[in-house]
Tab-separated table of C-alpha atoms in Angstrom:
chain	number	residue	atom	x	y	z
C	1	MET	CA	0.214	0.031	0.025
C	2	LEU	CA	0.775	3.210	-1.001
C	3	VAL	CA	-0.327	6.360	1.111
C	4	LEU	CA	-0.319	10.094	-0.506
C	5	GLY	CA	0.110	12.715	0.280
C	6	GLY	CA	1.638	12.146	4.159
C	7	CYS	CA	-1.750	11.074	5.337
C	8	ASP	CA	-1.328	7.573	7.936
C	9	SER	CA	-2.817	4.545	6.761
C	10	GLY	CA	-4.660	4.129	8.982
C	11	GLY	CA	-24.644	-22.523	1.473
C	12	SER	CA	-21.748	-22.937	4.885
C	13	THR	CA	-18.758	-24.060	3.484
C	14	SER	CA	-18.065	-27.308	4.247
C	15	SER	CA	-14.407	-28.422	5.624
C	16	GLN	CA	-11.788	-29.013	3.240
C	17	ASP	CA	-8.685	-31.094	3.023
C	18	THR	CA	-6.040	-28.699	4.322
C	19	LEU	CA	-1.941	-28.252	2.892
C	20	GLU	CA	0.299	-27.805	6.462
C	21	PRO	CA	2.061	-25.335	5.368
C	22	PRO	CA	5.924	-24.725	5.958
C	23	GLU	CA	7.633	-23.276	9.166
C	24	VAL	CA	7.878	-19.678	8.901
C	25	ASP	CA	9.976	-16.634	10.614
C	26	ALA	CA	7.691	-14.213	10.911
C	27	THR	CA	10.209	-11.917	10.077
C	28	ASN	CA	9.748	-13.226	6.979
C	29	THR	CA	7.329	-12.209	3.945
C	30	ASP	CA	8.848	-13.251	1.062
C	31	THR	CA	8.162	-17.042	1.600
C	32	VAL	CA	5.407	-18.623	-0.923
C	33	SER	CA	3.472	-20.656	0.879
C	34	ASP	CA	1.154	-23.054	-0.738
C	35	VAL	CA	-2.346	-21.947	-1.297
C	36	VAL	CA	-5.275	-23.606	0.735
C	37	VAL	CA	-7.650	-24.315	-2.236
C	38	GLY	CA	-11.474	-25.290	-1.427
C	39	GLU	CA	-15.189	-23.274	-1.984
C	40	SER	CA	-16.396	-19.375	-1.051
C	41	PRO	CA	-15.569	-19.024	2.455
C	42	PHE	CA	-19.251	-16.756	1.774
C	43	GLY	CA	-21.845	-19.906	2.211
C	44	GLU	CA	-25.691	-19.426	3.680
C	45	GLU	CA	-25.309	-20.210	7.829
C	46	VAL	CA	-23.369	-18.931	10.162
C	47	VAL	CA	-19.735	-20.934	10.174
C	48	GLY	CA	-17.454	-21.614	13.058
C	49	VAL	CA	-14.145	-19.510	13.423
C	50	LYS	CA	-11.197	-19.226	15.914
C	51	LEU	CA	-8.643	-17.087	15.149
C	52	GLU	CA	-6.114	-17.849	18.094
C	53	LEU	CA	-3.521	-15.728	19.774
C	54	THR	CA	-0.815	-16.843	22.496
C	55	ALA	CA	-1.877	-15.262	25.544
C	56	GLU	CA	1.394	-12.370	25.539
C	57	ALA	CA	-0.316	-11.481	21.621
C	58	TRP	CA	-3.496	-10.999	22.566
C	59	ALA	CA	-2.422	-9.152	25.451
C	60	ALA	CA	0.117	-6.701	23.006
C	61	ILE	CA	-3.138	-5.906	21.233
C	62	LEU	CA	-5.782	-5.010	24.267
C	63	ALA	CA	-2.685	-2.951	25.870
C	64	ALA	CA	-2.398	-0.794	22.856
C	65	PRO	CA	-5.869	-1.373	20.715
C	66	LEU	CA	-5.594	1.929	18.470
C	67	ASP	CA	-2.196	1.386	17.705
C	68	GLU	CA	-3.307	-1.723	15.029
C	69	THR	CA	-0.383	-3.868	15.218
C	70	PHE	CA	-0.947	-7.682	13.858
C	71	GLN	CA	-0.213	-9.989	15.502
C	72	GLN	CA	0.864	-13.848	14.806
C	73	GLY	CA	-1.446	-16.348	15.086
C	74	ALA	CA	-3.941	-18.540	13.030
C	75	ILE	CA	-7.261	-18.605	12.237
C	76	GLU	CA	-9.843	-22.119	12.026
C	77	TYR	CA	-12.873	-21.467	9.708
C	78	ASP	CA	-15.576	-24.022	9.548
C	79	GLY	CA	-12.949	-26.321	10.011
C	80	VAL	CA	-10.309	-24.838	7.236
C	81	ARG	CA	-7.078	-24.119	9.803
C	82	VAL	CA	-4.135	-22.385	7.991
C	83	GLU	CA	-1.175	-21.128	10.455
C	84	ASN	CA	0.920	-17.964	10.681
C	85	VAL	CA	-1.651	-15.320	9.768
C	86	GLY	CA	-1.566	-11.333	11.222
C	87	ILE	CA	-4.856	-10.450	13.359
C	88	ARG	CA	-5.386	-7.292	14.442
C	89	VAL	CA	-7.631	-5.326	15.284
C	90	LYS	CA	-9.101	-2.764	13.250
C	91	GLY	CA	-11.673	-0.067	12.408
C	92	ASN	CA	-12.024	3.871	13.620
C	93	SER	CA	-14.851	5.159	15.350
C	94	SER	CA	-16.089	1.759	16.522
C	95	LEU	CA	-12.440	1.165	17.224
C	96	LYS	CA	-12.103	3.618	19.732
C	97	SER	CA	-15.982	3.789	21.361
C	98	VAL	CA	-14.705	0.327	22.318
C	99	ALA	CA	-11.314	0.595	23.926
C	100	ASP	CA	-13.416	3.779	25.991
C	101	SER	CA	-15.357	1.350	26.868
C	102	GLY	CA	-13.235	-1.732	27.705
C	103	SER	CA	-14.809	-4.487	26.188
C	104	THR	CA	-12.897	-7.294	23.974
C	105	ARG	CA	-15.710	-6.918	21.157
C	106	PHE	CA	-13.067	-5.378	18.315
C	107	SER	CA	-13.453	-5.465	15.041
C	108	PHE	CA	-10.775	-7.491	13.555
C	109	LYS	CA	-8.623	-8.507	10.280
C	110	VAL	CA	-7.187	-11.424	9.280
C	111	ASP	CA	-4.169	-11.262	6.746
C	112	MET	CA	-2.640	-14.787	5.015
C	113	ASN	CA	-0.244	-12.639	4.138
C	114	GLU	CA	1.226	-10.733	6.586
C	115	TYR	CA	3.631	-14.040	7.520
C	116	VAL	CA	3.374	-16.106	4.347
C	117	SER	CA	3.881	-15.011	1.116
C	118	GLY	CA	0.861	-16.001	-1.059
C	119	GLN	CA	-1.183	-17.892	1.413
C	120	LYS	CA	-4.951	-17.701	0.324
C	121	LEU	CA	-7.509	-19.377	2.910
C	122	LEU	CA	-10.425	-20.755	0.283
C	123	GLY	CA	-9.405	-18.685	-1.815
C	124	VAL	CA	-8.707	-14.873	-0.681
C	125	LYS	CA	-5.905	-13.724	1.628
C	126	LYS	CA	-8.305	-11.075	3.677
C	127	LEU	CA	-10.879	-11.493	6.194
C	128	ASN	CA	-12.940	-8.526	7.841
C	129	PHE	CA	-14.748	-9.734	11.389
C	130	ASN	CA	-16.959	-6.750	12.277
C	131	ASN	CA	-18.810	-6.177	15.594
C	132	SER	CA	-22.537	-4.407	14.270
C	133	PHE	CA	-21.597	-1.413	15.724
C	134	LYS	CA	-24.933	0.627	16.478
C	135	ASP	CA	-26.607	-2.268	14.692
C	136	PRO	CA	-28.766	-4.030	17.082
C	137	THR	CA	-30.160	-5.690	13.629
C	138	PHE	CA	-26.371	-7.183	12.784
C	139	LEU	CA	-27.756	-6.714	8.986
C	140	ARG	CA	-27.211	-3.283	8.573
C	141	GLU	CA	-23.937	-3.686	6.641
C	142	VAL	CA	-25.234	-7.226	4.722
C	143	LEU	CA	-28.308	-6.004	3.356
C	144	GLY	CA	-26.437	-2.491	2.135
C	145	TYR	CA	-24.489	-4.687	-0.155
C	146	GLU	CA	-26.747	-6.966	-1.595
C	147	VAL	CA	-28.429	-3.785	-2.637
C	148	ALA	CA	-25.495	-3.037	-3.824
C	149	THR	CA	-25.288	-7.057	-5.887
C	150	TRP	CA	-28.333	-6.167	-7.069
C	151	LEU	CA	-27.281	-3.304	-8.504
C	152	GLY	CA	-24.709	-4.698	-10.565
C	153	LEU	CA	-22.092	-2.784	-8.647
C	154	PRO	CA	-18.750	-4.266	-7.882
C	155	ALA	CA	-19.671	-4.984	-4.303
C	156	PRO	CA	-17.973	-7.438	-1.251
C	157	ARG	CA	-19.520	-10.861	-0.304
C	158	THR	CA	-20.442	-10.806	3.150
C	159	THR	CA	-21.157	-13.761	5.523
C	160	PHE	CA	-21.923	-14.496	9.813
C	161	ALA	CA	-19.594	-15.819	11.743
C	162	ASP	CA	-19.772	-17.203	15.542
C	163	LEU	CA	-16.945	-15.574	16.233
C	164	THR	CA	-13.600	-17.099	19.309
C	165	VAL	CA	-10.639	-14.988	19.952
C	166	ALA	CA	-7.649	-16.325	21.594
C	167	GLY	CA	-9.876	-18.533	23.398
C	168	THR	CA	-13.157	-16.876	24.813
C	169	HIS	CA	-15.777	-16.723	22.818
C	170	LEU	CA	-17.012	-13.520	21.161
C	171	GLY	CA	-20.330	-14.671	19.710
C	172	LEU	CA	-21.958	-12.643	16.221
C	173	PHE	CA	-19.943	-11.728	13.784
C	174	VAL	CA	-20.540	-9.811	10.418
C	175	VAL	CA	-17.567	-11.307	7.650
C	176	VAL	CA	-16.807	-8.483	5.113
C	177	GLU	CA	-14.495	-9.549	2.300
C	178	GLN	CA	-11.579	-7.425	1.200
C	179	VAL	CA	-11.810	-5.705	-1.899
C	180	ASP	CA	-8.001	-6.485	-2.730
C	181	SER	CA	-5.901	-8.397	-5.851
C	182	GLU	CA	-8.724	-11.178	-4.751
C	183	PHE	CA	-11.846	-9.202	-5.165
C	184	ILE	CA	-10.860	-6.914	-8.048
C	185	GLU	CA	-9.556	-10.837	-10.176
C	186	ARG	CA	-13.101	-12.332	-9.691
C	187	THR	CA	-15.372	-8.263	-10.668
C	188	PHE	CA	-13.132	-7.265	-13.360
C	189	GLN	CA	-11.707	-8.654	-16.299
C	190	ASP	CA	-7.904	-6.592	-16.111
C	191	THR	CA	-6.719	-6.615	-13.395
C	192	THR	CA	-3.478	-5.056	-13.777
C	193	GLY	CA	-4.943	-0.911	-13.278
C	194	ASP	CA	-4.715	0.724	-9.533
C	195	LEU	CA	-6.862	0.593	-6.477
C	196	TYR	CA	-7.840	3.692	-4.481
C	197	LYS	CA	-8.639	3.889	-1.261
C	198	PRO	CA	-9.738	7.895	-1.344
C	199	GLU	CA	-10.312	8.899	2.793
C	200	PRO	CA	-10.750	13.098	3.433
C	201	PRO	CA	-9.839	15.485	2.128
C	202	ALA	CA	-8.707	13.847	-1.567
C	203	GLY	CA	-11.821	11.464	-0.980
C	204	GLY	CA	-13.617	14.466	-1.997
C	205	LEU	CA	-12.677	14.252	-5.334
C	206	ALA	CA	-11.893	18.029	-5.895
C	207	TYR	CA	-9.001	19.279	-7.915
C	208	THR	CA	-7.307	21.308	-6.292
C	209	GLY	CA	-3.417	20.403	-8.534
C	210	ASP	CA	-1.744	18.071	-10.382
C	211	ASP	CA	0.198	16.842	-7.777
C	212	ALA	CA	-0.828	13.752	-6.465
C	213	LEU	CA	1.561	13.261	-4.629
C	214	THR	CA	-0.654	16.380	-2.533
C	215	TYR	CA	-3.316	14.696	-2.194
C	216	THR	CA	-3.305	13.988	1.545
C	217	GLY	CA	-5.956	11.077	1.765
C	218	LEU	CA	-5.050	9.304	-0.747
C	219	GLU	CA	-4.254	5.680	0.044
C	220	LEU	CA	-2.615	3.139	-3.724
C	221	LYS	CA	-3.430	0.043	-3.080
C	222	THR	CA	-1.956	-1.703	-6.303
C	223	ASN	CA	0.513	-0.756	-8.122
C	224	GLU	CA	2.868	0.924	-5.416
C	225	THR	CA	5.756	1.423	-7.937
C	226	THR	CA	4.988	2.102	-10.448
C	227	SER	CA	1.547	4.276	-10.941
C	228	ASP	CA	2.048	7.728	-11.880
C	229	HIS	CA	-1.137	8.463	-10.627
C	230	SER	CA	-2.631	9.440	-14.319
C	231	ALA	CA	-5.427	8.203	-14.667
C	232	PHE	CA	-6.952	9.523	-11.390
C	233	MET	CA	-5.459	12.654	-12.213
C	234	ALA	CA	-7.245	12.383	-15.341
C	235	LEU	CA	-10.666	11.873	-13.686
C	236	LEU	CA	-10.191	14.637	-10.920
C	237	LYS	CA	-9.554	17.167	-13.915
C	238	ALA	CA	-12.719	15.892	-15.826
C	239	LEU	CA	-14.804	16.315	-12.712
C	240	ASP	CA	-13.875	19.401	-12.113
C	241	SER	CA	-14.467	20.783	-15.551
C	242	GLN	CA	-17.913	18.519	-15.557
C	243	ASP	CA	-17.489	17.980	-18.877
C	244	ALA	CA	-19.604	14.339	-20.109
C	245	ALA	CA	-17.207	13.492	-22.612
C	246	MET	CA	-13.878	13.920	-20.301
C	247	ILE	CA	-16.271	12.260	-17.629
C	248	GLU	CA	-16.954	9.172	-19.898
C	249	ALA	CA	-13.120	8.430	-20.636
C	250	SER	CA	-12.540	8.596	-17.117
C	251	LEU	CA	-15.704	6.974	-15.056
C	252	ASP	CA	-17.599	3.989	-15.463
C	253	VAL	CA	-21.011	6.923	-15.348
C	254	ASP	CA	-23.409	4.098	-14.506
C	255	ARG	CA	-22.609	2.700	-11.888
C	256	ALA	CA	-21.115	5.655	-10.076
C	257	ILE	CA	-25.188	6.554	-10.899
C	258	SER	CA	-25.798	2.968	-9.335
C	259	TYR	CA	-23.976	4.060	-6.379
C	260	LEU	CA	-25.380	7.206	-5.653
C	261	ALA	CA	-28.744	6.086	-5.997
C	262	MET	CA	-27.820	3.487	-3.573
C	263	ASN	CA	-26.362	6.160	-1.082
C	264	ALA	CA	-29.752	7.996	-1.453
C	265	VAL	CA	-31.932	5.674	-1.164
C	266	LEU	CA	-30.586	3.567	1.845
C	267	THR	CA	-29.583	6.932	2.880
C	268	ASN	CA	-26.092	5.602	2.988
C	269	LEU	CA	-24.336	8.244	4.583
C	270	ASP	CA	-21.103	7.333	6.315
C	271	SER	CA	-19.560	7.239	2.727
C	272	TYR	CA	-18.738	9.269	-0.168
C	273	ASN	CA	-22.018	11.742	0.329
C	274	GLY	CA	-20.792	12.029	3.811
C	275	PRO	CA	-17.138	12.734	5.112
C	276	GLY	CA	-15.872	11.564	1.608
C	277	HIS	CA	-14.735	7.734	2.363
C	278	ASN	CA	-15.955	4.181	2.888
C	279	TYR	CA	-15.434	3.670	-1.184
C	280	TYR	CA	-12.689	1.677	-3.144
C	281	LEU	CA	-11.706	3.245	-6.695
C	282	TYR	CA	-10.709	0.859	-9.689
C	283	GLU	CA	-9.257	2.065	-12.691
C	284	GLU	CA	-9.654	-0.583	-15.942
C	285	GLY	CA	-8.531	0.463	-19.001
C	286	GLY	CA	-8.366	3.809	-17.733
C	287	ARG	CA	-12.378	4.227	-16.452
C	288	PHE	CA	-12.488	3.911	-12.625
C	289	THR	CA	-15.443	1.693	-11.291
C	290	VAL	CA	-16.807	2.905	-8.111
C	291	ILE	CA	-16.502	0.217	-4.982
C	292	PRO	CA	-18.690	0.628	-1.743
C	293	TRP	CA	-17.342	-0.274	1.506
C	294	ASP	CA	-18.180	-0.593	4.940
C	295	MET	CA	-21.771	-0.218	4.683
C	296	ASN	CA	-22.207	-0.673	8.287
C	297	GLU	CA	-24.495	2.413	8.760
C	298	ALA	CA	-26.407	2.434	5.875
C	299	PHE	CA	-30.218	2.784	6.882
C	300	GLY	CA	-30.220	5.930	8.605
C	301	ALA	CA	-27.397	4.943	11.502
C	302	PHE	CA	-24.428	7.693	10.465
C	303	ASN	CA	-27.170	10.516	10.694
C	304	CYS	CA	-24.594	13.334	9.748
C	305	GLY	CA	-25.827	15.743	12.568
C	306	CYS	CA	-29.238	14.788	10.763
C	307	ASP	CA	-32.529	14.348	13.475
C	308	ARG	CA	-34.837	11.290	12.284
C	309	THR	CA	-37.203	13.036	9.760
C	310	GLY	CA	-34.047	14.604	7.909
C	311	LEU	CA	-33.118	11.039	7.460
C	312	VAL	CA	-36.179	10.203	6.204
C	313	GLU	CA	-36.915	13.376	3.997
C	314	TYR	CA	-33.282	12.945	3.332
C	315	PRO	CA	-33.253	14.973	-0.184
C	316	ILE	CA	-32.150	12.913	-2.830
C	317	ASP	CA	-31.041	16.239	-4.791
C	318	GLU	CA	-29.010	17.128	-2.613
C	319	PRO	CA	-27.817	14.499	-0.866
C	320	SER	CA	-24.279	15.274	0.949
C	321	CYS	CA	-23.664	16.510	4.628
C	322	GLY	CA	-22.408	19.159	3.470
C	323	ARG	CA	-21.832	21.876	0.149
C	324	LEU	CA	-22.803	19.916	-2.981
C	325	SER	CA	-19.538	21.465	-4.909
C	326	GLU	CA	-17.152	20.026	-2.608
C	327	ARG	CA	-19.090	16.761	-4.042
C	328	PRO	CA	-17.915	16.891	-7.912
C	329	LEU	CA	-18.868	13.236	-8.905
C	330	LEU	CA	-22.584	14.476	-6.774
C	331	GLY	CA	-22.799	18.036	-9.589
C	332	ALA	CA	-20.992	15.448	-12.169
C	333	ILE	CA	-23.661	13.900	-11.801
C	334	LEU	CA	-27.121	16.318	-10.695
C	335	ASP	CA	-25.936	18.841	-13.369
C	336	ASN	CA	-26.343	16.798	-16.263
C	337	ALA	CA	-30.053	16.402	-17.543
C	338	GLU	CA	-29.660	12.837	-18.890
C	339	TRP	CA	-27.637	11.479	-16.037
C	340	ARG	CA	-29.643	12.893	-13.570
C	341	ALA	CA	-32.916	10.926	-15.141
C	342	ALA	CA	-31.391	7.368	-14.971
C	343	TYR	CA	-29.713	9.285	-11.236
C	344	HIS	CA	-34.087	9.298	-10.978
C	345	GLU	CA	-35.139	5.800	-12.953
C	346	ARG	CA	-31.907	3.734	-10.553
C	347	MET	CA	-33.661	5.267	-6.908
C	348	ARG	CA	-37.075	3.767	-8.437
C	349	ALA	CA	-35.486	0.669	-9.438
C	350	VAL	CA	-34.583	0.219	-5.805
C	351	LEU	CA	-37.829	0.687	-4.627
C	352	ASP	CA	-39.258	-1.248	-7.346
C	353	GLY	CA	-36.566	-4.129	-6.540
C	354	PRO	CA	-34.992	-5.221	-3.270
C	355	LEU	CA	-36.911	-2.695	-0.715
C	356	ALA	CA	-40.580	-3.453	-2.627
C	357	GLU	CA	-42.625	-5.257	0.409
C	358	PRO	CA	-43.827	-8.428	0.855
C	359	GLY	CA	-39.643	-9.117	-0.673
C	360	TRP	CA	-38.848	-6.804	1.888
C	361	SER	CA	-39.794	-7.561	4.892
C	362	ALA	CA	-38.916	-11.406	3.697
C	363	ARG	CA	-35.977	-10.504	3.634
C	364	ILE	CA	-35.173	-9.140	6.664
C	365	ALA	CA	-36.916	-11.887	8.745
C	366	GLU	CA	-35.045	-14.902	6.667
C	367	LEU	CA	-31.613	-13.185	7.790
C	368	ALA	CA	-33.370	-12.426	11.777
C	369	ASP	CA	-34.010	-16.584	11.401
C	370	ARG	CA	-30.652	-17.677	10.245
C	371	ILE	CA	-28.925	-15.825	12.964
C	372	ARG	CA	-31.351	-15.442	15.914
C	373	PRO	CA	-29.837	-18.604	17.691
C	374	THR	CA	-26.289	-16.664	17.525
C	375	VAL	CA	-27.600	-13.697	18.212
C	376	GLN	CA	-29.327	-15.054	21.658
C	377	ALA	CA	-25.873	-17.108	22.519
C	378	ASP	CA	-23.702	-13.741	21.783
C	379	PRO	CA	-22.164	-13.022	25.726
C	380	THR	CA	-20.112	-9.699	24.455
C	381	LYS	CA	-23.137	-8.253	21.811
C	382	PHE	CA	-23.716	-4.721	22.394
C	383	TYR	CA	-27.105	-4.502	22.932
C	384	SER	CA	-29.647	-7.002	24.349
C	385	GLU	CA	-31.704	-9.545	22.398
C	386	THR	CA	-34.890	-7.374	23.528
C	387	LEU	CA	-33.513	-4.479	20.787
C	388	PHE	CA	-32.326	-7.208	18.167
C	389	GLU	CA	-35.927	-8.149	17.721
C	390	GLN	CA	-37.342	-4.946	17.868
C	391	ALA	CA	-34.785	-2.910	16.302
C	392	LEU	CA	-36.074	-5.382	12.821
C	393	THR	CA	-38.959	-3.079	12.479
C	394	GLN	CA	-38.919	-0.130	14.789
C	395	ASP	CA	-37.027	2.323	16.276
C	396	VAL	CA	-34.894	1.660	19.552
C	397	THR	CA	-33.225	3.668	21.673
C	398	LEU	CA	-29.241	2.530	22.285
C	399	THR	CA	-27.605	3.603	25.754
C	400	GLY	CA	-24.163	3.291	26.620
C	401	PRO	CA	-20.921	4.013	23.862
C	402	MET	CA	-22.820	4.067	20.813
C	403	ALA	CA	-25.793	6.077	22.233
C	404	ALA	CA	-28.179	7.208	19.891
C	405	ILE	CA	-31.313	6.426	18.080
C	406	SER	CA	-31.342	3.216	16.038
C	407	LEU	CA	-34.106	3.105	12.756
C	408	GLY	CA	-36.096	0.273	12.491
C	409	LEU	CA	-35.571	-1.475	9.137
C	410	GLY	CA	-38.570	-2.820	7.862
C	411	ALA	CA	-40.485	1.285	8.820
C	412	PHE	CA	-37.355	3.074	8.127
C	413	ALA	CA	-37.104	1.319	4.319
C	414	ALA	CA	-41.036	2.770	4.549
C	415	GLU	CA	-40.824	5.949	5.499
C	416	ARG	CA	-37.743	6.263	3.362
C	417	GLY	CA	-39.008	4.783	0.040
C	418	ALA	CA	-42.699	6.614	0.462
C	419	SER	CA	-40.445	9.865	1.090
C	420	VAL	CA	-38.036	9.297	-1.913
C	421	ARG	CA	-41.210	8.899	-4.007
C	422	ALA	CA	-42.696	12.229	-2.891
C	423	GLN	CA	-39.364	13.488	-4.226
C	424	LEU	CA	-39.699	12.004	-7.891
C	425	ALA	CA	-43.010	12.526	-8.240
C	426	GLY	CA	-42.143	16.175	-7.176
C	427	THR	CA	-45.072	16.570	-4.500
C	428	THR	CA	-42.269	16.790	-2.201
C	429	PRO	CA	-38.431	19.074	-2.454
C	430	SER	CA	-36.260	17.552	-3.883
C	431	THR	CA	-33.369	19.640	-2.856
C	432	ALA	CA	-32.786	21.348	0.634
C	433	ALA	CA	-31.612	24.865	-0.024
C	434	THR	CA	-29.730	24.480	3.035
C	435	ASP	CA	-26.334	24.082	1.484
C	436	GLY	CA	-26.059	20.089	2.680
C	437	ALA	CA	-28.049	20.749	6.162
C	438	CYS	CA	-30.946	19.188	7.132
C	439	PRO	CA	-33.898	21.754	7.464
C	440	SER	CA	-35.200	19.727	10.151
C	441	ASN	CA	-32.060	19.605	12.019
C	442	SER	CA	-32.248	22.644	14.834
C	443	PRO	CA	-31.102	24.181	16.350
C	444	ASN	CA	-27.580	23.308	14.900
C	445	PRO	CA	-27.802	21.814	11.743
C	446	CYS	CA	-24.671	21.530	9.249
C	447	GLY	CA	-23.377	24.077	8.191
C	448	ASP	CA	-24.452	26.742	10.716
C	449	GLY	CA	-20.706	27.348	11.718
C	450	VAL	CA	-22.008	25.979	14.881
C	451	CYS	CA	-19.593	23.125	16.338
C	452	ASP	CA	-22.248	21.449	18.717
C	453	ALA	CA	-22.397	18.282	20.896
C	454	PHE	CA	-23.308	16.125	18.582
C	455	GLU	CA	-20.024	17.544	15.650
C	456	THR	CA	-17.937	18.045	18.608
C	457	ALA	CA	-18.423	14.056	19.429
C	458	ASN	CA	-18.067	12.826	15.482
C	459	PRO	CA	-15.860	15.668	13.445
C	460	GLN	CA	-16.387	14.391	10.254
C	461	ALA	CA	-20.263	14.429	10.539
C	462	CYS	CA	-19.276	18.395	9.351
C	463	PRO	CA	-15.930	19.618	9.313
C	464	ARG	CA	-16.801	22.702	8.322
C	465	ASP	CA	-18.342	23.509	11.630
C	466	CYS	CA	-15.899	21.643	13.835
C	467	GLY	CA	-12.756	23.949	12.113
C	468	GLY	CA	-11.862	20.822	10.171
């Protein structure tokens, strides 16, 4: 990985015969292991997973979780075992909240390549185990990626795991595929392109000059030593110009429309629409495709300072947490009549497709039935079984480090769907005329120049109010 601009990086699978990995010097990352082959790790049932660490390695993680340092261990995934893997905790605000609370229910990243180059588990090099921070249903991330996949976006695969770490049973986690070279091989024909993971401020995709090295927050995940970043700079210049032909030469516009329409319908604001992160860009033949990432706060869980009404009625033609001018990708789509019409039609397709009843409620019920026994047996879950059941359909109040109102998946989808349809029909406003702020959020909405309590606790929600 190359970090540009001086920013620090932040059906069940059946058991397979395992290949014994070689003895490995933990300091040697050049050893090439035999590849563990088998079915995909992303099946239809909750899988049992053990992350094995020595007492010393686990203690090192717990002593400094915010360092996100890899420790050497092993993984056993539904009976398939791989030694000499890297294990670390992961996250941003969720990581700090868990660390401050004294819980050990961190999210984890497992890298089969950290100590043994070329090593894989069931065809993947990395797996993420997410703790469902701020989501008592455990379903937001899975459902979000299902909508993305339905729209034809290249999206990570998911499943559920009953996770044990260092001998401690932690319970139900969401397993998410890593966007990396294996993901690119699965989803794209040309696997030689540049893969970026933009973070703020570069993640807004605003053109500020010709030198890619000055774009703080821009992480290159492939071709770190060979890329000249010319394709990325061409994309920024195209978005800055708002010239349709230039943009089409540098961007898969159709998939970008799908991505932005999905964010709008699902009120997925912890994304490009909000802080300007939680997405990847992959370049294929000079054109970039947007890849969604980290959708655990979809369906209004990340509120950008909005109250409930503001989230339900979030304006589809001004769907940014700040100034629309600070999100040139959004501006490019919305300012082009043809693309704007396609964006609107894509939202209708989501409402008439995966979010349509009775299918939406049936899918929620199906997934809830699948994970319910594991939720009930989960000894470290952030929320009670009662909140799990209630949050499937109705709003619930969360307390503790994740204090918030969690919008019920069923109720929110229905109300949001009605609001989007009304905006599309022109019977309610589709812009807020407040430069990205929620008109219903008072007395201190985003953009008022006041760094209020919410914005202080969530500095990425409205950086312009808090001097970011």
